[in-house]
């Protein structure tokens, strides 16, 4: 018996950060993301003599193995003959949403492999327990992860959207987003401000996406990312993922905007910068950043494809 599923990562424009219910993974605030093509996780479940987990071709750490084993108990009470192999075609744990595509692919694969036939909503409730952001990679396009723990799909036209990833480091981050989230909730006086802003801005972002108001989409995305990193800096002790190079990329983006280019930045719990731009401006923006010495990956397009069995 062998089942493989594939999922793409999503990048949040309004960020999720912090759980009001740790067990159920219910977020304090709504978040909204776009699912992107090219980057993908492929996860295979197959029958073998003993349980094992391989991540990107290597035996997983005990911590990752246990995490995946616990996650699989939502689908079965016997994992003893299952081997999980998961591969990303992009850097893992570097703030490029690898846990989102990984848990979305694992959920869909396990649902089929263990013959669960869970409904979409049941699968959402399970997937978010692997990684909150993974719930948004179950589907393509624009997805809103609501405070009630479920997804609303937003039918916006994304033809014009492009995403550039500026790779500042492809090393796994020192502090996982799970740990950072808990620490920020517990110690940052700015976390409440982050939540309040995110909830208000989610409605505004949804409207802007639907009315093709790219400027407002970009402006709200930057605001959410900066507010997230501000709340991390205000934690005790502070958490900072962004290096000098990251701030230099942000400066270049602001400069390009002064030259009337449609370009905005967003950052997650990692050192890399994601650049939101348009079909019209993407080439110029990529060339400009490359000319400044930055490592810019090929442009991504929004993907309509949700997590699915291959
Ligand atoms: O779902 P997690 O634990 O990978 O947390 C994701 C948190 C951010 O990437 C920083 C924001 C988001 O909404 O994706």
PDB file of C-alpha atoms and ligand atoms in Angstrom:
ATOM      1  CA  UNK A   1       0.000   0.000   0.000  1.00  0.00           C
ATOM      2  CA  UNK A   2       1.439   3.374  -1.044  1.00  0.00           C
ATOM      3  CA  UNK A   3      -0.165   6.850  -1.226  1.00  0.00           C
ATOM      4  CA  UNK A   4       1.510  10.120  -2.270  1.00  0.00           C
ATOM      5  CA  UNK A   5       0.092  13.623  -1.875  1.00  0.00           C
ATOM      6  CA  UNK A   6       1.384  16.987  -2.981  1.00  0.00           C
ATOM      7  CA  UNK A   7       0.826  20.489  -1.552  1.00  0.00           C
ATOM      8  CA  UNK A   8       2.134  23.998  -2.204  1.00  0.00           C
ATOM      9  CA  UNK A   9       3.158  26.467   0.482  1.00  0.00           C
ATOM     10  CA  UNK A  10       1.106  29.567   1.150  1.00  0.00           C
ATOM     11  CA  UNK A  11       2.377  32.966   2.209  1.00  0.00           C
ATOM     12  CA  UNK A  12       0.220  34.954   4.607  1.00  0.00           C
ATOM     13  CA  UNK A  13      -0.443  38.602   3.770  1.00  0.00           C
ATOM     14  CA  UNK A  14      -2.166  39.059   7.123  1.00  0.00           C
ATOM     15  CA  UNK A  15      -0.196  36.855   9.513  1.00  0.00           C
ATOM     16  CA  UNK A  16      -1.376  34.293  12.042  1.00  0.00           C
ATOM     17  CA  UNK A  17       0.704  34.396  15.211  1.00  0.00           C
ATOM     18  CA  UNK A  18      -0.465  32.977  18.508  1.00  0.00           C
ATOM     19  CA  UNK A  19      -2.925  30.321  19.656  1.00  0.00           C
ATOM     20  CA  UNK A  20      -5.767  31.081  22.034  1.00  0.00           C
ATOM     21  CA  UNK A  21      -6.273  27.318  22.370  1.00  0.00           C
ATOM     22  CA  UNK A  22      -2.987  25.396  22.148  1.00  0.00           C
ATOM     23  CA  UNK A  23      -4.606  21.979  21.897  1.00  0.00           C
ATOM     24  CA  UNK A  24      -7.188  22.779  19.225  1.00  0.00           C
ATOM     25  CA  UNK A  25      -4.858  25.312  17.523  1.00  0.00           C
ATOM     26  CA  UNK A  26      -7.399  28.111  17.485  1.00  0.00           C
ATOM     27  CA  UNK A  27      -5.782  31.389  16.445  1.00  0.00           C
ATOM     28  CA  UNK A  28      -6.229  34.704  18.245  1.00  0.00           C
ATOM     29  CA  UNK A  29      -6.680  36.445  14.921  1.00  0.00           C
ATOM     30  CA  UNK A  30      -7.809  35.866  11.352  1.00  0.00           C
ATOM     31  CA  UNK A  31      -5.099  35.489   8.708  1.00  0.00           C
ATOM     32  CA  UNK A  32      -5.232  35.563   4.901  1.00  0.00           C
ATOM     33  CA  UNK A  33      -2.813  33.937   2.474  1.00  0.00           C
ATOM     34  CA  UNK A  34      -2.116  33.150  -1.158  1.00  0.00           C
ATOM     35  CA  UNK A  35      -0.993  29.658  -2.221  1.00  0.00           C
ATOM     36  CA  UNK A  36       1.955  29.754  -4.674  1.00  0.00           C
ATOM     37  CA  UNK A  37       3.084  27.389  -7.427  1.00  0.00           C
ATOM     38  CA  UNK A  38       6.526  25.822  -8.138  1.00  0.00           C
ATOM     39  CA  UNK A  39       7.495  25.183  -4.501  1.00  0.00           C
ATOM     40  CA  UNK A  40       5.959  21.946  -3.295  1.00  0.00           C
ATOM     41  CA  UNK A  41       6.050  19.162  -0.722  1.00  0.00           C
ATOM     42  CA  UNK A  42       5.455  15.559  -1.781  1.00  0.00           C
ATOM     43  CA  UNK A  43       4.628  13.136   1.000  1.00  0.00           C
ATOM     44  CA  UNK A  44       4.362   9.373   0.669  1.00  0.00           C
ATOM     45  CA  UNK A  45       2.879   6.935   3.171  1.00  0.00           C
ATOM     46  CA  UNK A  46       3.676   3.284   2.641  1.00  0.00           C
ATOM     47  CA  UNK A  47       3.493  -0.014   4.439  1.00  0.00           C
ATOM     48  CA  UNK A  48       6.692  -1.436   5.945  1.00  0.00           C
ATOM     49  CA  UNK A  49       7.905  -3.561   8.852  1.00  0.00           C
ATOM     50  CA  UNK A  50       8.246  -0.683  11.322  1.00  0.00           C
ATOM     51  CA  UNK A  51       7.233   2.972  11.744  1.00  0.00           C
ATOM     52  CA  UNK A  52       9.766   5.449  10.365  1.00  0.00           C
ATOM     53  CA  UNK A  53       9.941   9.003   9.040  1.00  0.00           C
ATOM     54  CA  UNK A  54      12.243  10.361   6.314  1.00  0.00           C
ATOM     55  CA  UNK A  55      12.444  14.107   5.708  1.00  0.00           C
ATOM     56  CA  UNK A  56      14.206  15.221   2.534  1.00  0.00           C
ATOM     57  CA  UNK A  57      15.830  11.779   2.239  1.00  0.00           C
ATOM     58  CA  UNK A  58      17.221  11.604   5.804  1.00  0.00           C
ATOM     59  CA  UNK A  59      15.897   9.795   8.863  1.00  0.00           C
ATOM     60  CA  UNK A  60      13.951  12.425  10.838  1.00  0.00           C
ATOM     61  CA  UNK A  61      15.058  13.702  14.244  1.00  0.00           C
ATOM     62  CA  UNK A  62      13.345  12.144  17.275  1.00  0.00           C
ATOM     63  CA  UNK A  63      11.394  15.392  17.776  1.00  0.00           C
ATOM     64  CA  UNK A  64      10.059  15.453  14.179  1.00  0.00           C
ATOM     65  CA  UNK A  65       9.334  11.726  14.282  1.00  0.00           C
ATOM     66  CA  UNK A  66       7.278  12.077  17.471  1.00  0.00           C
ATOM     67  CA  UNK A  67       5.434  15.107  16.081  1.00  0.00           C
ATOM     68  CA  UNK A  68       4.440  13.178  12.960  1.00  0.00           C
ATOM     69  CA  UNK A  69       3.528  10.069  14.943  1.00  0.00           C
ATOM     70  CA  UNK A  70       1.234  12.117  17.208  1.00  0.00           C
ATOM     71  CA  UNK A  71      -0.306  13.794  14.169  1.00  0.00           C
ATOM     72  CA  UNK A  72      -1.045  10.414  12.545  1.00  0.00           C
ATOM     73  CA  UNK A  73      -3.010   9.307  15.627  1.00  0.00           C
ATOM     74  CA  UNK A  74      -5.821  11.606  14.385  1.00  0.00           C
ATOM     75  CA  UNK A  75      -6.148   9.154  11.468  1.00  0.00           C
ATOM     76  CA  UNK A  76      -5.312   5.763  13.015  1.00  0.00           C
ATOM     77  CA  UNK A  77      -4.502   4.038  16.288  1.00  0.00           C
ATOM     78  CA  UNK A  78      -1.810   1.893  14.703  1.00  0.00           C
ATOM     79  CA  UNK A  79       1.113   3.544  12.915  1.00  0.00           C
ATOM     80  CA  UNK A  80       3.476   0.656  13.559  1.00  0.00           C
ATOM     81  CA  UNK A  81       3.689  -0.414   9.901  1.00  0.00           C
ATOM     82  CA  UNK A  82       3.717   3.006   8.271  1.00  0.00           C
ATOM     83  CA  UNK A  83       6.685   4.804   6.749  1.00  0.00           C
ATOM     84  CA  UNK A  84       6.341   8.523   5.993  1.00  0.00           C
ATOM     85  CA  UNK A  85       8.694  10.139   3.452  1.00  0.00           C
ATOM     86  CA  UNK A  86       8.373  13.837   2.788  1.00  0.00           C
ATOM     87  CA  UNK A  87      10.395  15.944   0.358  1.00  0.00           C
ATOM     88  CA  UNK A  88      10.419  19.679  -0.315  1.00  0.00           C
ATOM     89  CA  UNK A  89      11.849  21.160  -3.506  1.00  0.00           C
ATOM     90  CA  UNK A  90      12.726  24.357  -1.560  1.00  0.00           C
ATOM     91  CA  UNK A  91      14.577  25.256   1.689  1.00  0.00           C
ATOM     92  CA  UNK A  92      12.966  23.743   4.788  1.00  0.00           C
ATOM     93  CA  UNK A  93      12.226  25.680   8.011  1.00  0.00           C
ATOM     94  CA  UNK A  94      13.619  28.957   6.655  1.00  0.00           C
ATOM     95  CA  UNK A  95      10.403  30.962   6.826  1.00  0.00           C
ATOM     96  CA  UNK A  96       9.225  29.779   3.409  1.00  0.00           C
ATOM     97  CA  UNK A  97       6.157  28.016   4.786  1.00  0.00           C
ATOM     98  CA  UNK A  98       7.559  24.496   4.501  1.00  0.00           C
ATOM     99  CA  UNK A  99       5.511  23.325   7.506  1.00  0.00           C
ATOM    100  CA  UNK A 100       2.344  24.547   5.782  1.00  0.00           C
ATOM    101  CA  UNK A 101       2.826  22.481   2.629  1.00  0.00           C
ATOM    102  CA  UNK A 102       4.238  19.565   4.653  1.00  0.00           C
ATOM    103  CA  UNK A 103       1.256  19.154   6.994  1.00  0.00           C
ATOM    104  CA  UNK A 104      -1.283  19.803   4.228  1.00  0.00           C
ATOM    105  CA  UNK A 105       0.306  17.038   2.114  1.00  0.00           C
ATOM    106  CA  UNK A 106       0.573  14.695   5.120  1.00  0.00           C
ATOM    107  CA  UNK A 107      -3.083  15.240   6.046  1.00  0.00           C
ATOM    108  CA  UNK A 108      -4.394  14.529   2.579  1.00  0.00           C
ATOM    109  CA  UNK A 109      -2.109  11.485   2.200  1.00  0.00           C
ATOM    110  CA  UNK A 110      -3.093  10.068   5.616  1.00  0.00           C
ATOM    111  CA  UNK A 111      -6.800  10.659   4.971  1.00  0.00           C
ATOM    112  CA  UNK A 112      -6.550   8.383   1.924  1.00  0.00           C
ATOM    113  CA  UNK A 113      -3.963   5.903   3.252  1.00  0.00           C
ATOM    114  CA  UNK A 114      -5.947   5.137   6.421  1.00  0.00           C
ATOM    115  CA  UNK A 115      -9.286   5.245   4.524  1.00  0.00           C
ATOM    116  CA  UNK A 116     -10.712   7.947   6.796  1.00  0.00           C
ATOM    117  CA  UNK A 117     -12.723   9.892   4.208  1.00  0.00           C
ATOM    118  CA  UNK A 118     -12.918  12.896   6.528  1.00  0.00           C
ATOM    119  CA  UNK A 119     -14.992  15.819   5.316  1.00  0.00           C
ATOM    120  CA  UNK A 120     -13.206  19.059   4.325  1.00  0.00           C
ATOM    121  CA  UNK A 121     -14.051  20.657   7.679  1.00  0.00           C
ATOM    122  CA  UNK A 122     -12.857  17.640   9.692  1.00  0.00           C
ATOM    123  CA  UNK A 123      -9.624  17.592   7.718  1.00  0.00           C
ATOM    124  CA  UNK A 124      -9.169  21.328   8.359  1.00  0.00           C
ATOM    125  CA  UNK A 125      -9.576  20.754  12.110  1.00  0.00           C
ATOM    126  CA  UNK A 126      -6.917  18.031  12.030  1.00  0.00           C
ATOM    127  CA  UNK A 127      -4.502  19.797   9.676  1.00  0.00           C
ATOM    128  CA  UNK A 128      -4.262  22.938  11.804  1.00  0.00           C
ATOM    129  CA  UNK A 129      -3.071  20.765  14.708  1.00  0.00           C
ATOM    130  CA  UNK A 130       0.014  19.852  12.669  1.00  0.00           C
ATOM    131  CA  UNK A 131       0.728  23.496  11.845  1.00  0.00           C
ATOM    132  CA  UNK A 132      -1.799  26.329  11.957  1.00  0.00           C
ATOM    133  CA  UNK A 133      -0.674  27.793   8.637  1.00  0.00           C
ATOM    134  CA  UNK A 134      -1.057  24.349   6.969  1.00  0.00           C
ATOM    135  CA  UNK A 135      -4.826  24.715   6.997  1.00  0.00           C
ATOM    136  CA  UNK A 136      -4.442  27.396   4.292  1.00  0.00           C
ATOM    137  CA  UNK A 137      -2.376  25.058   2.054  1.00  0.00           C
ATOM    138  CA  UNK A 138      -5.244  22.580   1.803  1.00  0.00           C
ATOM    139  CA  UNK A 139      -6.619  24.858  -0.930  1.00  0.00           C
ATOM    140  CA  UNK A 140      -5.289  26.933  -3.808  1.00  0.00           C
ATOM    141  CA  UNK A 141      -5.860  30.670  -4.271  1.00  0.00           C
ATOM    142  CA  UNK A 142      -6.709  32.994  -1.384  1.00  0.00           C
ATOM    143  CA  UNK A 143      -7.667  31.493   1.971  1.00  0.00           C
ATOM    144  CA  UNK A 144      -8.758  33.066   5.239  1.00  0.00           C
ATOM    145  CA  UNK A 145      -7.978  31.101   8.418  1.00  0.00           C
ATOM    146  CA  UNK A 146     -10.698  32.349  10.742  1.00  0.00           C
ATOM    147  CA  UNK A 147     -10.579  32.645  14.515  1.00  0.00           C
ATOM    148  CA  UNK A 148     -13.172  29.838  14.676  1.00  0.00           C
ATOM    149  CA  UNK A 149     -10.479  27.484  13.358  1.00  0.00           C
ATOM    150  CA  UNK A 150     -11.845  26.976   9.840  1.00  0.00           C
ATOM    151  CA  UNK A 151     -11.086  28.292   6.373  1.00  0.00           C
ATOM    152  CA  UNK A 152     -13.079  30.591   4.117  1.00  0.00           C
ATOM    153  CA  UNK A 153     -12.001  30.518   0.488  1.00  0.00           C
ATOM    154  CA  UNK A 154     -11.911  33.933  -1.174  1.00  0.00           C
ATOM    155  CA  UNK A 155     -12.598  33.924  -4.870  1.00  0.00           C
ATOM    156  CA  UNK A 156     -10.250  36.737  -5.939  1.00  0.00           C
ATOM    157  CA  UNK A 157      -8.633  36.968  -9.340  1.00  0.00           C
ATOM    158  CA  UNK A 158      -4.865  36.694  -8.910  1.00  0.00           C
ATOM    159  CA  UNK A 159      -3.746  36.858 -12.556  1.00  0.00           C
ATOM    160  CA  UNK A 160      -1.555  39.897 -11.966  1.00  0.00           C
ATOM    161  CA  UNK A 161       0.170  38.686  -8.795  1.00  0.00           C
ATOM    162  CA  UNK A 162       3.762  37.486  -8.630  1.00  0.00           C
ATOM    163  CA  UNK A 163       6.007  36.583  -5.691  1.00  0.00           C
ATOM    164  CA  UNK A 164       9.797  36.805  -5.544  1.00  0.00           C
ATOM    165  CA  UNK A 165      11.701  35.146  -2.738  1.00  0.00           C
ATOM    166  CA  UNK A 166      14.911  36.902  -1.723  1.00  0.00           C
ATOM    167  CA  UNK A 167      16.983  34.177  -0.132  1.00  0.00           C
ATOM    168  CA  UNK A 168      19.068  35.635   2.644  1.00  0.00           C
ATOM    169  CA  UNK A 169      19.690  32.321   4.358  1.00  0.00           C
ATOM    170  CA  UNK A 170      18.556  28.788   3.568  1.00  0.00           C
ATOM    171  CA  UNK A 171      19.565  27.462   6.982  1.00  0.00           C
ATOM    172  CA  UNK A 172      16.835  26.213   9.282  1.00  0.00           C
ATOM    173  CA  UNK A 173      15.888  28.952  11.729  1.00  0.00           C
ATOM    174  CA  UNK A 174      17.185  28.879  15.306  1.00  0.00           C
ATOM    175  CA  UNK A 175      13.727  29.312  16.910  1.00  0.00           C
ATOM    176  CA  UNK A 176      10.742  27.448  15.418  1.00  0.00           C
ATOM    177  CA  UNK A 177       7.586  29.496  14.724  1.00  0.00           C
ATOM    178  CA  UNK A 178       5.742  27.293  17.239  1.00  0.00           C
ATOM    179  CA  UNK A 179       8.142  28.251  20.050  1.00  0.00           C
ATOM    180  CA  UNK A 180       8.366  31.890  18.951  1.00  0.00           C
ATOM    181  CA  UNK A 181       4.563  32.177  18.947  1.00  0.00           C
ATOM    182  CA  UNK A 182       4.188  30.890  22.484  1.00  0.00           C
ATOM    183  CA  UNK A 183       6.974  33.145  23.757  1.00  0.00           C
ATOM    184  CA  UNK A 184       5.512  36.239  22.053  1.00  0.00           C
ATOM    185  CA  UNK A 185       2.005  35.531  23.409  1.00  0.00           C
ATOM    186  CA  UNK A 186       3.420  35.129  26.918  1.00  0.00           C
ATOM    187  CA  UNK A 187       5.876  38.022  27.031  1.00  0.00           C
ATOM    188  CA  UNK A 188       5.270  40.659  24.329  1.00  0.00           C
ATOM    189  CA  UNK A 189       3.228  43.738  25.308  1.00  0.00           C
ATOM    190  CA  UNK A 190       2.747  44.391  21.575  1.00  0.00           C
ATOM    191  CA  UNK A 191       1.028  41.074  20.865  1.00  0.00           C
ATOM    192  CA  UNK A 192      -2.428  42.425  21.669  1.00  0.00           C
ATOM    193  CA  UNK A 193      -1.889  45.318  19.258  1.00  0.00           C
ATOM    194  CA  UNK A 194      -0.800  42.807  16.606  1.00  0.00           C
ATOM    195  CA  UNK A 195      -4.005  40.759  17.067  1.00  0.00           C
ATOM    196  CA  UNK A 196      -6.329  43.789  17.031  1.00  0.00           C
ATOM    197  CA  UNK A 197      -4.706  45.143  13.876  1.00  0.00           C
ATOM    198  CA  UNK A 198      -4.798  41.759  12.145  1.00  0.00           C
ATOM    199  CA  UNK A 199      -8.501  41.279  12.787  1.00  0.00           C
ATOM    200  CA  UNK A 200      -9.421  44.738  11.515  1.00  0.00           C
ATOM    201  CA  UNK A 201      -7.104  44.479   8.527  1.00  0.00           C
ATOM    202  CA  UNK A 202      -8.330  41.038   7.435  1.00  0.00           C
ATOM    203  CA  UNK A 203     -11.683  42.490   6.349  1.00  0.00           C
ATOM    204  CA  UNK A 204      -9.953  45.369   4.565  1.00  0.00           C
ATOM    205  CA  UNK A 205      -7.531  42.991   2.831  1.00  0.00           C
ATOM    206  CA  UNK A 206     -10.346  40.723   1.671  1.00  0.00           C
ATOM    207  CA  UNK A 207     -12.120  43.716   0.130  1.00  0.00           C
ATOM    208  CA  UNK A 208      -8.920  44.957  -1.520  1.00  0.00           C
ATOM    209  CA  UNK A 209      -8.221  41.527  -3.015  1.00  0.00           C
ATOM    210  CA  UNK A 210     -11.744  41.292  -4.405  1.00  0.00           C
ATOM    211  CA  UNK A 211     -11.666  44.806  -5.852  1.00  0.00           C
ATOM    212  CA  UNK A 212      -8.170  44.282  -7.363  1.00  0.00           C
ATOM    213  CA  UNK A 213      -6.738  47.135  -5.310  1.00  0.00           C
ATOM    214  CA  UNK A 214      -3.114  45.990  -5.400  1.00  0.00           C
ATOM    215  CA  UNK A 215      -1.822  49.057  -3.570  1.00  0.00           C
ATOM    216  CA  UNK A 216      -4.038  48.387  -0.515  1.00  0.00           C
ATOM    217  CA  UNK A 217      -3.223  44.655  -0.597  1.00  0.00           C
ATOM    218  CA  UNK A 218       0.490  45.481  -0.541  1.00  0.00           C
ATOM    219  CA  UNK A 219       0.218  48.178   2.095  1.00  0.00           C
ATOM    220  CA  UNK A 220      -1.783  45.922   4.464  1.00  0.00           C
ATOM    221  CA  UNK A 221       0.658  43.048   3.868  1.00  0.00           C
ATOM    222  CA  UNK A 222       3.658  45.168   4.866  1.00  0.00           C
ATOM    223  CA  UNK A 223       1.788  46.483   7.879  1.00  0.00           C
ATOM    224  CA  UNK A 224       1.010  42.960   9.103  1.00  0.00           C
ATOM    225  CA  UNK A 225       4.594  41.710   8.606  1.00  0.00           C
ATOM    226  CA  UNK A 226       6.102  44.730  10.371  1.00  0.00           C
ATOM    227  CA  UNK A 227       3.599  44.499  13.203  1.00  0.00           C
ATOM    228  CA  UNK A 228       4.457  40.783  13.591  1.00  0.00           C
ATOM    229  CA  UNK A 229       8.196  41.462  13.723  1.00  0.00           C
ATOM    230  CA  UNK A 230       7.599  44.422  16.060  1.00  0.00           C
ATOM    231  CA  UNK A 231       5.728  42.188  18.494  1.00  0.00           C
ATOM    232  CA  UNK A 232       8.578  39.646  18.326  1.00  0.00           C
ATOM    233  CA  UNK A 233      11.166  42.361  19.049  1.00  0.00           C
ATOM    234  CA  UNK A 234       9.141  43.491  22.062  1.00  0.00           C
ATOM    235  CA  UNK A 235       9.125  39.958  23.558  1.00  0.00           C
ATOM    236  CA  UNK A 236      11.283  39.269  26.595  1.00  0.00           C
ATOM    237  CA  UNK A 237      13.925  38.185  25.625  1.00  0.00           C
ATOM    238  CA  UNK A 238      13.379  39.528  22.075  1.00  0.00           C
ATOM    239  CA  UNK A 239      13.232  37.303  19.006  1.00  0.00           C
ATOM    240  CA  UNK A 240      14.689  38.667  15.815  1.00  0.00           C
ATOM    241  CA  UNK A 241      14.790  36.801  12.552  1.00  0.00           C
ATOM    242  CA  UNK A 242      15.716  39.742  10.320  1.00  0.00           C
ATOM    243  CA  UNK A 243      19.316  40.609   9.490  1.00  0.00           C
ATOM    244  CA  UNK A 244      20.869  43.824   8.071  1.00  0.00           C
ATOM    245  CA  UNK A 245      20.509  42.325   4.587  1.00  0.00           C
ATOM    246  CA  UNK A 246      16.765  41.882   5.144  1.00  0.00           C
ATOM    247  CA  UNK A 247      16.400  45.572   6.017  1.00  0.00           C
ATOM    248  CA  UNK A 248      18.434  46.504   2.937  1.00  0.00           C
ATOM    249  CA  UNK A 249      15.991  44.536   0.764  1.00  0.00           C
ATOM    250  CA  UNK A 250      13.065  46.398   2.379  1.00  0.00           C
ATOM    251  CA  UNK A 251      14.794  49.738   1.662  1.00  0.00           C
ATOM    252  CA  UNK A 252      15.253  48.796  -1.988  1.00  0.00           C
ATOM    253  CA  UNK A 253      11.567  47.934  -2.245  1.00  0.00           C
ATOM    254  CA  UNK A 254      10.563  51.290  -0.818  1.00  0.00           C
ATOM    255  CA  UNK A 255      12.904  52.950  -3.351  1.00  0.00           C
ATOM    256  CA  UNK A 256      11.307  51.021  -6.230  1.00  0.00           C
ATOM    257  CA  UNK A 257       7.881  52.171  -5.045  1.00  0.00           C
ATOM    258  CA  UNK A 258       9.029  55.772  -5.286  1.00  0.00           C
ATOM    259  CA  UNK A 259       9.717  54.996  -8.956  1.00  0.00           C
ATOM    260  CA  UNK A 260       6.067  53.938  -9.244  1.00  0.00           C
ATOM    261  CA  UNK A 261       6.663  50.201  -9.234  1.00  0.00           C
ATOM    262  CA  UNK A 262       3.992  48.026  -7.632  1.00  0.00           C
ATOM    263  CA  UNK A 263       6.087  46.166  -5.091  1.00  0.00           C
ATOM    264  CA  UNK A 264       5.734  45.310  -1.373  1.00  0.00           C
ATOM    265  CA  UNK A 265       7.483  43.029   1.115  1.00  0.00           C
ATOM    266  CA  UNK A 266       6.410  40.447   3.660  1.00  0.00           C
ATOM    267  CA  UNK A 267       8.396  38.322   6.123  1.00  0.00           C
ATOM    268  CA  UNK A 268       7.500  35.331   8.273  1.00  0.00           C
ATOM    269  CA  UNK A 269       9.297  33.616  11.131  1.00  0.00           C
ATOM    270  CA  UNK A 270      12.556  33.410   9.221  1.00  0.00           C
ATOM    271  CA  UNK A 271      15.262  35.558   7.631  1.00  0.00           C
ATOM    272  CA  UNK A 272      13.993  35.614   4.036  1.00  0.00           C
ATOM    273  CA  UNK A 273      11.990  38.338   2.314  1.00  0.00           C
ATOM    274  CA  UNK A 274       9.015  37.614   0.101  1.00  0.00           C
ATOM    275  CA  UNK A 275       8.362  40.325  -2.466  1.00  0.00           C
ATOM    276  CA  UNK A 276       4.809  40.813  -3.659  1.00  0.00           C
ATOM    277  CA  UNK A 277       4.676  42.402  -7.083  1.00  0.00           C
ATOM    278  CA  UNK A 278       2.846  42.305 -10.407  1.00  0.00           C
ATOM    279  CA  UNK A 279       3.239  40.548 -13.736  1.00  0.00           C
ATOM    280  CA  UNK A 280       4.122  43.965 -15.212  1.00  0.00           C
ATOM    281  CA  UNK A 281       6.877  44.844 -12.735  1.00  0.00           C
ATOM    282  CA  UNK A 282       8.277  41.460 -11.714  1.00  0.00           C
ATOM    283  CA  UNK A 283      11.186  41.343 -14.143  1.00  0.00           C
ATOM    284  CA  UNK A 284      12.379  44.861 -13.347  1.00  0.00           C
ATOM    285  CA  UNK A 285      12.092  44.259  -9.592  1.00  0.00           C
ATOM    286  CA  UNK A 286      14.007  40.952  -9.804  1.00  0.00           C
ATOM    287  CA  UNK A 287      16.763  42.509 -11.928  1.00  0.00           C
ATOM    288  CA  UNK A 288      17.059  45.502  -9.606  1.00  0.00           C
ATOM    289  CA  UNK A 289      17.447  43.301  -6.512  1.00  0.00           C
ATOM    290  CA  UNK A 290      19.915  40.999  -8.292  1.00  0.00           C
ATOM    291  CA  UNK A 291      21.973  44.032  -9.345  1.00  0.00           C
ATOM    292  CA  UNK A 292      22.228  44.948  -5.634  1.00  0.00           C
ATOM    293  CA  UNK A 293      23.766  41.507  -5.040  1.00  0.00           C
ATOM    294  CA  UNK A 294      20.717  39.713  -3.614  1.00  0.00           C
ATOM    295  CA  UNK A 295      19.889  36.079  -4.322  1.00  0.00           C
ATOM    296  CA  UNK A 296      16.452  36.254  -5.956  1.00  0.00           C
ATOM    297  CA  UNK A 297      14.689  32.980  -6.780  1.00  0.00           C
ATOM    298  CA  UNK A 298      12.591  32.625  -9.962  1.00  0.00           C
ATOM    299  CA  UNK A 299       9.185  34.318  -9.685  1.00  0.00           C
ATOM    300  CA  UNK A 300       6.254  32.314  -8.321  1.00  0.00           C
ATOM    301  CA  UNK A 301       2.680  32.562  -9.587  1.00  0.00           C
ATOM    302  CA  UNK A 302      -0.433  32.032  -7.492  1.00  0.00           C
ATOM    303  CA  UNK A 303      -1.571  28.415  -7.592  1.00  0.00           C
ATOM    304  CA  UNK A 304      -5.176  27.303  -7.848  1.00  0.00           C
ATOM    305  CA  UNK A 305      -4.103  23.817  -6.830  1.00  0.00           C
ATOM    306  CA  UNK A 306      -4.923  22.606  -3.333  1.00  0.00           C
ATOM    307  CA  UNK A 307      -3.336  19.632  -1.563  1.00  0.00           C
ATOM    308  CA  UNK A 308      -4.197  16.455  -3.478  1.00  0.00           C
ATOM    309  CA  UNK A 309      -3.362  12.805  -4.033  1.00  0.00           C
ATOM    310  CA  UNK A 310      -1.006  12.101  -6.948  1.00  0.00           C
TER     311      UNK A 310
HETATM  312  O1  LIG B   1       1.676  27.401  11.328  1.00  0.00           O
HETATM  313  P1  LIG B   1       3.005  27.763  11.812  1.00  0.00           P
HETATM  314  O2  LIG B   1       3.297  27.244  13.166  1.00  0.00           O
HETATM  315  O3  LIG B   1       4.043  27.413  10.803  1.00  0.00           O
HETATM  316  O4  LIG B   1       3.035  29.364  11.965  1.00  0.00           O
HETATM  317  C1  LIG B   1       3.075  30.223  10.881  1.00  0.00           C
HETATM  318  C2  LIG B   1       3.339  31.591  11.294  1.00  0.00           C
HETATM  319  C3  LIG B   1       3.715  32.576  10.222  1.00  0.00           C
HETATM  320  O5  LIG B   1       4.276  31.932   9.101  1.00  0.00           O
HETATM  321  C4  LIG B   1       4.746  33.520  10.812  1.00  0.00           C
HETATM  322  C5  LIG B   1       2.534  33.416   9.776  1.00  0.00           C
HETATM  323  C6  LIG B   1       1.502  32.750   8.895  1.00  0.00           C
HETATM  324  O6  LIG B   1       0.332  33.119   9.030  1.00  0.00           O
HETATM  325  O7  LIG B   1       1.848  31.918   8.049  1.00  0.00           O
END
